[in-house]
C-alpha positions as semicolon CSV with decimal commas, in nm:
position;residue;x (nm);y (nm);z (nm)
1;M;-3,782;-1,414;3,725
2;V;-4,033;-1,155;3,861
3;T;-4,117;-0,951;3,576
4;H;-4,162;-1,075;3,236
5;V;-3,900;-0,940;3,017
6;P;-4,111;-0,954;2,674
7;A;-3,953;-1,130;2,309
8;E;-3,762;-0,884;2,129
9;A;-3,864;-0,779;1,779
10;Y;-3,764;-1,030;1,511
11;G;-3,364;-1,029;1,505
12;D;-3,355;-0,757;1,730
13;E;-3,039;-0,890;1,982
14;R;-2,951;-0,519;2,108
15;G;-3,334;-0,486;2,222
16;A;-3,313;-0,841;2,408
17;L;-3,009;-0,784;2,568
18;L;-3,121;-0,416;2,631
19;S;-3,426;-0,525;2,787
20;F;-3,293;-0,790;3,014
21;L;-3,052;-0,541;3,132
22;A;-3,321;-0,293;3,237
23;E;-3,547;-0,592;3,353
24;Q;-3,239;-0,670;3,640
25;R;-3,173;-0,287;3,754
26;G;-3,562;-0,242;3,766
27;G;-3,519;-0,531;4,080
28;I;-3,221;-0,353;4,218
29;R;-3,442;-0,043;4,199
30;R;-3,770;-0,170;4,369
31;A;-3,575;-0,276;4,608
32;V;-3,509;0,080;4,769
33;L;-3,907;0,135;4,690
34;G;-4,044;0,300;5,028
35;L;-3,719;0,299;5,249
36;T;-3,585;0,594;5,412
37;D;-3,218;0,661;5,319
38;E;-3,152;0,554;5,707
39;Q;-3,330;0,225;5,611
40;A;-3,157;0,188;5,230
41;T;-2,773;0,234;5,374
42;S;-2,867;-0,036;5,674
43;R;-2,714;-0,323;5,677
44;P;-2,896;-0,605;5,799
45;T;-2,730;-0,922;5,707
46;V;-2,381;-1,011;5,795
47;S;-2,259;-0,866;5,455
48;E;-2,106;-0,557;5,433
49;L;-2,352;-0,476;5,140
50;S;-2,645;-0,212;5,179
51;L;-2,948;-0,169;4,951
52;A;-2,833;0,214;4,840
53;G;-2,444;0,068;4,832
54;L;-2,584;-0,143;4,581
55;V;-2,742;0,117;4,378
56;K;-2,412;0,304;4,365
57;H;-2,191;0,009;4,280
58;A;-2,432;-0,070;3,962
59;A;-2,475;0,257;3,815
60;E;-2,115;0,339;3,876
61;V;-1,976;-0,037;3,691
62;E;-2,222;-0,009;3,456
63;Q;-2,126;0,404;3,323
64;S;-1,765;0,243;3,392
65;W;-1,788;-0,074;3,145
66;I;-1,967;0,193;2,869
67;A;-1,733;0,423;2,919
68;R;-1,449;0,163;2,816
69;A;-1,598;0,043;2,529
70;K;-1,661;0,416;2,416
71;G;-1,280;0,434;2,440
72;E;-1,285;0,767;2,736
73;E;-1,181;0,678;3,122
74;P;-1,501;0,548;3,367
75;A;-1,628;0,896;3,581
76;V;-1,500;0,754;3,863
77;H;-1,138;0,584;3,921
78;R;-1,145;0,277;4,157
79;D;-0,819;0,119;4,295
80;E;-0,761;-0,068;4,589
81;T;-0,783;0,252;4,771
82;N;-1,142;0,335;4,773
83;W;-1,271;0,041;4,568
84;G;-1,484;0,002;4,922
85;E;-1,655;0,305;4,830
86;T;-1,837;0,182;4,542
87;H;-2,090;-0,010;4,825
88;R;-2,168;0,269;5,024
89;L;-2,266;0,670;5,018
90;L;-2,010;0,868;5,075
91;E;-2,143;1,230;5,336
92;G;-2,358;1,387;5,155
93;E;-2,465;1,109;4,906
94;T;-2,852;1,044;4,889
95;V;-3,040;0,689;4,750
96;A;-3,243;0,972;4,542
97;E;-2,935;1,102;4,372
98;Q;-2,811;0,752;4,289
99;L;-3,140;0,670;4,123
100;A;-3,085;0,941;3,921
101;Y;-2,762;0,952;3,830
102;W;-2,829;0,542;3,726
103;E;-3,139;0,649;3,502
104;K;-2,903;0,903;3,332
105;V;-2,634;0,607;3,301
106;A;-2,888;0,374;3,198
107;A;-3,026;0,574;2,911
108;E;-2,678;0,675;2,806
109;T;-2,617;0,275;2,776
110;E;-2,873;0,244;2,556
111;A;-2,808;0,511;2,309
112;F;-2,476;0,373;2,285
113;I;-2,557;0,018;2,238
114;R;-2,808;0,128;1,963
115;S;-2,612;0,323;1,795
116;V;-2,270;0,101;1,769
117;P;-2,183;-0,038;1,450
118;S;-2,176;-0,374;1,537
119;L;-2,224;-0,623;1,852
120;D;-1,919;-0,765;1,730
121;D;-1,722;-0,443;1,738
122;T;-1,448;-0,444;2,056
123;F;-1,283;-0,226;2,246
124;P;-0,976;-0,287;2,501
125;L;-1,012;-0,437;2,833
126;P;-0,854;-0,234;3,077
127;D;-0,488;-0,277;3,192
128;Q;-0,537;-0,478;3,490
129;P;-0,388;-0,840;3,613
130;W;-0,753;-1,015;3,638
131;F;-0,765;-0,950;3,273
132;P;-0,538;-1,117;2,955
133;P;-0,285;-0,916;2,848
134;E;-0,370;-0,690;2,557
135;G;-0,766;-0,838;2,587
136;R;-1,021;-0,701;2,408
137;A;-1,401;-0,740;2,458
138;S;-1,679;-0,713;2,209
139;I;-2,006;-0,523;2,257
140;R;-2,218;-0,858;2,276
141;W;-1,979;-0,966;2,578
142;V;-2,007;-0,607;2,778
143;C;-2,393;-0,621;2,722
144;L;-2,406;-1,007;2,902
145;H;-2,098;-0,883;3,137
146;L;-2,350;-0,523;3,269
147;I;-2,667;-0,816;3,291
148;R;-2,483;-1,021;3,453
149;E;-2,342;-0,783;3,722
150;T;-2,708;-0,646;3,745
151;A;-2,899;-0,967;3,826
152;R;-2,592;-1,090;4,049
153;H;-2,686;-0,780;4,290
154;A;-3,046;-0,774;4,277
155;G;-3,028;-1,111;4,428
156;H;-2,818;-0,959;4,694
157;A;-3,094;-0,657;4,696
158;D;-3,371;-0,925;4,732
159;I;-3,199;-1,075;5,047
160;I;-3,113;-0,712;5,179
161;R;-3,510;-0,619;5,173
162;E;-3,633;-0,847;5,216
163;S;-3,397;-0,815;5,573
164;L;-3,536;-0,536;5,672
165;D;-3,900;-0,547;5,627
166;G;-4,021;-0,921;5,457
167;K;-4,075;-0,769;5,169
168;T;-4,029;-0,999;4,857
169;A;-3,962;-0,880;4,518
170;F;-4,300;-1,001;4,415
171;E;-4,480;-0,803;4,680
172;L;-4,213;-0,499;4,523
173;V;-4,303;-0,509;4,156
174;A;-4,673;-0,481;4,301
175;L;-4,592;-0,199;4,516
176;E;-4,449;-0,053;4,217
177;Q;-4,723;-0,130;3,978
178;A;-4,977;0,062;4,249
179;G;-4,767;0,350;4,333
């Protein structure tokens, strides 16, 4: 852990979940600090992942899960024909725009999680082959899933950023705090 997540107020499970999610978002956001779009879209490792693509993907995934939990369709429909577009910027897209979009998504996530009557409330899982037929998930599950998904990609972002210019997560926290 590069940053400290403060303990929640006694019994504030929602606050704890949202704090851990925010901490992991910060890891990905810090990874693009001080980079140009060209640097952020580069792929310095054998992976096809870029920092810009990770920002876009994390924002899109968070939005899609919260939409499903609300009983809405995700803003962007992804399937095998366009799945790769979630991991790279398309013509005209910028890192700054993706970060701003993610900030909006994060605010919507927080408002929704704080507004649901119970973290035990459930919603139907998408009709996709990797989910059980007629499966359901709780709001708590979606929070934990988003933390896991974001943390996984924050680790990818650490490796990619260090491959670009040698900056580690600790240096990026200091850079963020200084500026």
